[in-house]
Coordinates of C-alpha atoms in Angstrom, one line a residue:
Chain A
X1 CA -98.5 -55.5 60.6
X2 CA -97.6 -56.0 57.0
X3 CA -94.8 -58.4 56.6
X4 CA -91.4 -56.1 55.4
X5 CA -91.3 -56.8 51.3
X6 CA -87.7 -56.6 50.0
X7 CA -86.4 -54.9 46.9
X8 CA -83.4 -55.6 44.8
X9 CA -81.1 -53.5 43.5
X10 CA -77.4 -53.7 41.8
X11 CA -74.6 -51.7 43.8
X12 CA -73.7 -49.9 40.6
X13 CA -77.5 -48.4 40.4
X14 CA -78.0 -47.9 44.0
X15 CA -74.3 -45.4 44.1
X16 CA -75.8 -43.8 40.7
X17 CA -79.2 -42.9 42.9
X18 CA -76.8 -41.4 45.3
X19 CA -74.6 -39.6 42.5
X20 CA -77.3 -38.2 41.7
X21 CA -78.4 -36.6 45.1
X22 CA -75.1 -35.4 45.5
X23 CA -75.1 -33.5 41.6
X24 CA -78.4 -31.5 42.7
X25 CA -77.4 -31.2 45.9
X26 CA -78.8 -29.0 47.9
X27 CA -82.3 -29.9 45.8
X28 CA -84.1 -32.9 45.7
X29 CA -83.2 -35.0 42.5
X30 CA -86.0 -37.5 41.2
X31 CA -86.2 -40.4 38.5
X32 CA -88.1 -43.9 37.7
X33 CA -87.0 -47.2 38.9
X34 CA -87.2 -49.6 36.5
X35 CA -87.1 -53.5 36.7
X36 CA -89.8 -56.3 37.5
X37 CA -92.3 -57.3 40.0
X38 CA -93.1 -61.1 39.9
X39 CA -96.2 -61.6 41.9
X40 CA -96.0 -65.1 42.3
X41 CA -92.8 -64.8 44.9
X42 CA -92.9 -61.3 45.9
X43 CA -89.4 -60.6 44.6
X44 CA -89.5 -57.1 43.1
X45 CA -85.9 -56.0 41.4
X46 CA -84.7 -52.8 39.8
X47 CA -83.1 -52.8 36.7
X48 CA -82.6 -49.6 35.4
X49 CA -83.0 -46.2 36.6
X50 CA -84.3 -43.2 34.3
X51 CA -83.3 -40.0 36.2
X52 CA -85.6 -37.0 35.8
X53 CA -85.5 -33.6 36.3
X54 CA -87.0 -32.0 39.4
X55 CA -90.1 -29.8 38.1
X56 CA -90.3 -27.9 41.3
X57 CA -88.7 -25.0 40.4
X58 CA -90.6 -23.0 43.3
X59 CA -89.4 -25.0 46.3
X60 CA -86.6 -27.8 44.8
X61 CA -85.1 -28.1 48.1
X62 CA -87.6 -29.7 49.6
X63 CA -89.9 -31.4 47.1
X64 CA -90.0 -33.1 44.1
X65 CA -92.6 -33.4 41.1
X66 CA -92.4 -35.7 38.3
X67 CA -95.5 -34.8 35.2
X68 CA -97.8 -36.9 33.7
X69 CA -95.5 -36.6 30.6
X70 CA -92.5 -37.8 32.5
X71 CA -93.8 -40.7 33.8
X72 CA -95.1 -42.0 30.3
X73 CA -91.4 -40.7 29.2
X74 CA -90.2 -43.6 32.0
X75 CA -93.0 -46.0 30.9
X76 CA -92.0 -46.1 27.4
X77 CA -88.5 -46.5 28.2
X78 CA -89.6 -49.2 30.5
X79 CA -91.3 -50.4 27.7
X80 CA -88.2 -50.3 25.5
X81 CA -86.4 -52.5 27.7
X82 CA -88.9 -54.7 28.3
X83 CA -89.3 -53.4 32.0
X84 CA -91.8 -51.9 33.8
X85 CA -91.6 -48.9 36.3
X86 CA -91.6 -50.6 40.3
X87 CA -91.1 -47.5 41.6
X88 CA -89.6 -43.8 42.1
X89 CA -86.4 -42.7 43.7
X90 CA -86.1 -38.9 45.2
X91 CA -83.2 -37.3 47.5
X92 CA -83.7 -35.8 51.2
X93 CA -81.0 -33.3 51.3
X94 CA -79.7 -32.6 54.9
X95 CA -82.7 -34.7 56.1
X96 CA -82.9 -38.5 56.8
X97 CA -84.1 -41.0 53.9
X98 CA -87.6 -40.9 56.0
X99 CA -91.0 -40.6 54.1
X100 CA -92.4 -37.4 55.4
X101 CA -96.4 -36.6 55.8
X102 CA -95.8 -34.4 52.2
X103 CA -94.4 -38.0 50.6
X104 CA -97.5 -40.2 51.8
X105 CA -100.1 -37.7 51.1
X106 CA -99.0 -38.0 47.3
X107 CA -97.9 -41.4 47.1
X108 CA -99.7 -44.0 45.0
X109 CA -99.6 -47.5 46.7
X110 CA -97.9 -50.4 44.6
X111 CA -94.6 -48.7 43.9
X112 CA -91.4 -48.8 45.9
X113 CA -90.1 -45.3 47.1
X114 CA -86.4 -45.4 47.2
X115 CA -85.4 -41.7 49.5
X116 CA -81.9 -41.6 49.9
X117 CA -80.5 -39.2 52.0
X118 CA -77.9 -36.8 51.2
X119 CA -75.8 -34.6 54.0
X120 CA -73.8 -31.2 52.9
X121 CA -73.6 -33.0 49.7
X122 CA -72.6 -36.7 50.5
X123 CA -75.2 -39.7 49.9
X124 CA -76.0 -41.2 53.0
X125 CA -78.5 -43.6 54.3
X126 CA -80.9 -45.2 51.2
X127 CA -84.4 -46.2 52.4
X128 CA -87.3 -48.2 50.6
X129 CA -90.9 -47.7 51.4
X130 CA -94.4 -48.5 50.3
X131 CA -97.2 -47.0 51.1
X132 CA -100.3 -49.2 52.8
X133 CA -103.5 -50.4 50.7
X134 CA -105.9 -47.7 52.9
X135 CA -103.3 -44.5 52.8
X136 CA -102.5 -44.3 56.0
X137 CA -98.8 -45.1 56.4
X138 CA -96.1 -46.3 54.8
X139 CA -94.2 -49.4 55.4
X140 CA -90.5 -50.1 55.0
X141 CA -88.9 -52.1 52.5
X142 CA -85.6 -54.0 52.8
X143 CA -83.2 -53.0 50.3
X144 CA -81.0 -55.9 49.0
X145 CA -78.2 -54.3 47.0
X146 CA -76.5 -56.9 44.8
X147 CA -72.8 -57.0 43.5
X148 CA -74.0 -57.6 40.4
X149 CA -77.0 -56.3 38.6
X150 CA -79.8 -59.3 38.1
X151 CA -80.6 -60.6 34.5
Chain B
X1 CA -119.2 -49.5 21.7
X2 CA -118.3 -48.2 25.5
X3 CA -115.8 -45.7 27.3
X4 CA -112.3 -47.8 27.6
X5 CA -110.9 -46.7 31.1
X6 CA -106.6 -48.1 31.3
X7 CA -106.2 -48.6 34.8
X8 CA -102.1 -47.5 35.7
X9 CA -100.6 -50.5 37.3
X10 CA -99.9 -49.2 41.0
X11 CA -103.9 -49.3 41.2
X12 CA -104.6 -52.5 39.2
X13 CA -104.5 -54.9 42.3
X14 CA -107.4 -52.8 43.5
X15 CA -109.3 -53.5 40.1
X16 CA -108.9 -57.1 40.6
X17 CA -106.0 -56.8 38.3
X18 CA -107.3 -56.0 35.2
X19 CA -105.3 -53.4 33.1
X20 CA -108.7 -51.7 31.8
X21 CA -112.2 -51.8 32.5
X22 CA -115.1 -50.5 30.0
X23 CA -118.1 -48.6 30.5
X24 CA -121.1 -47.2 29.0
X25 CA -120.6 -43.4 30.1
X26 CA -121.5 -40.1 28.3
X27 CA -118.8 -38.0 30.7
X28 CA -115.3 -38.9 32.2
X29 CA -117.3 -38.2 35.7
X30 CA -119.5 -41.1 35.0
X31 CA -116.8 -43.4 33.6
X32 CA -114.9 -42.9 36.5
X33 CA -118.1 -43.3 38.5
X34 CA -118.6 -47.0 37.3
X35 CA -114.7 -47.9 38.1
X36 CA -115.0 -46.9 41.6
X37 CA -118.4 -48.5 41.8
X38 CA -117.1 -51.7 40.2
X39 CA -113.7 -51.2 42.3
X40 CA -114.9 -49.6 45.5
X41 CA -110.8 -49.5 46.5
X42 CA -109.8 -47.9 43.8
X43 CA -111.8 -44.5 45.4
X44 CA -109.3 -43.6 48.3
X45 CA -106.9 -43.7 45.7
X46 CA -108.2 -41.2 42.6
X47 CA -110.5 -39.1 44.8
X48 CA -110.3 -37.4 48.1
X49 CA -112.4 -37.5 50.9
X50 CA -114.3 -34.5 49.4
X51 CA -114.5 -36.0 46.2
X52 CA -112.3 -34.4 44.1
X53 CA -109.7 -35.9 42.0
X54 CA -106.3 -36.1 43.5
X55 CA -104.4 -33.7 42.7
X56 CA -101.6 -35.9 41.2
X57 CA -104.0 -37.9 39.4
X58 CA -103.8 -36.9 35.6
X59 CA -107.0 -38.3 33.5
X60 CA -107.0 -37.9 29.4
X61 CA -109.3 -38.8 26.8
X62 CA -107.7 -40.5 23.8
X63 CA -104.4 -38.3 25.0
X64 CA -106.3 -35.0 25.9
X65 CA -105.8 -33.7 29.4
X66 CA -109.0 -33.3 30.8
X67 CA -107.7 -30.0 32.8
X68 CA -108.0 -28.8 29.2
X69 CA -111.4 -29.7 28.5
X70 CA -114.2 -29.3 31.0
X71 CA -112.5 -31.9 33.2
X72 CA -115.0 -34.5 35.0
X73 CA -117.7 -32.9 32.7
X74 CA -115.8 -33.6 29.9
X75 CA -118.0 -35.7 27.2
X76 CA -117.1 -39.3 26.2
X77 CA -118.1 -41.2 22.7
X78 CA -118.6 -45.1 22.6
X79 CA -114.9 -46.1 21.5
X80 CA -113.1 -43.1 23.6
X81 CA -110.4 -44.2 25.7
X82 CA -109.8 -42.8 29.4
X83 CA -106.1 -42.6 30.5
X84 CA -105.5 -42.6 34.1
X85 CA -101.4 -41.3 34.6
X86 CA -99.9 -40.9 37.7
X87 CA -97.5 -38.3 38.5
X88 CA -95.7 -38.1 41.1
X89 CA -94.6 -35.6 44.1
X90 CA -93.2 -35.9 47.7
X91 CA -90.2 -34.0 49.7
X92 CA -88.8 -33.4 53.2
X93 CA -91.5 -31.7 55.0

């Protein structure tokens, strides 16, 4: 068993995720997480958030796709606030802010997945995860929302 | 001069953290051979169990998707530089 890792997030940023949720409600919404990842302690914090734009047109309800060219969109603004991209944020409308079979299949390991859950159009429940070193589950992450955003 | 391969950070602790890696390779196929031989965990991660790519594993040469070229046949020069970019999908069910 993986010992739980912890991610930090401002209130402010955590509502926006769920603002967001709630504007594309009843589709998935999507964006970047943005912050830093100190390896020496473990302490991973978001910083930033750079919403995206669902590119599922086919099936927005219930999935989500970020391109190549929107993630080097989020890395250069990353880049621009001297930040890096910890992880990825996406809704589960009318569903609980659970990492479904569909989620781990596509997941790359390192990052945080933020999935908050959003119910006949109110944010719910927000949920961290990341996904294990061999692929074959992912683990939950403590969230630890802040008053204040960190420096 | 050898192939350049940037290594995105989710997968750099599996390439003992290194943020590139450089080969001598004549295709992307090879160059991404010699990662995963020098990084054996870095294969469950770019390829699946059959070998192919992952699907939401995007690879360009000096800023050229490869989808557009002739992919893992694509041909490298000493100097090129191999992009690996994520990009990222998930959803209820």
């Amino acid at each position: 068993m993986n010992t739980l890792s912890q991610i930090g997030i401002g209130r402010e940023l955590a509502e926006q995720i769920g603002r967001h949720g709630a504007e594309t409600y009843p589709h998935e919404c999507c964006g970047a997480l943005l912050g830093r990842d100190s390896a020496a302690d473990a302490a991973r914090e978001i910083l930033a958030l750079f919403p995206l734009v669902n590119r599922r047109d086919d099936s927005p309800r219930n999935r989500f796709s970020i391109t190549a060219d929107d993630v080097r969109a989020a890395e250069n603004a990353a880049r621009g606030q001297q930040l890096e991209i910890v992880g990825w944020y996406h809704s589960h409308p009318d569903h609980p802010a659970r990492p479904s079979e569909y989620d781990r299949e596509h997941a790359w390991p390192w990052y945080s997945y933020v999935i908050v859950s959003v119910q006949s159009g109110a944010p719910q429940e927000m949920t961290s995860w990341r996904l294990a070193d061999d692929r074959t589950e992912f683990s939950a992450e403590a969230i630890a929302i802040r008053q204040h955003a960190s420096a | 001069m050898p192939v350049k391969v940037i290594i995105p950070t989710p997968l750099r602790p599996f390439a003992g953290k290194r943020d590139s890696a450089e080969f001598n390779a004549a295709t992307v196929g090879e160059a991404l051979g010699c990662l995963t031989a020098e990084f054996a965990e870095l294969r469950r991660h770019l390829f699946t169990e059959e070998g192919k790519l992952r699907s939401f594993v995007n690879v360009y040469v000096n800023d050229e998707d490869i989808r557009y070229l002739a992919k893992e046949d694509t041909r490298t020069k000493d100097g090129d530089t191999i992009n690996i970019v994520p990009s990222i999908a998930g959803g209820i069910f």
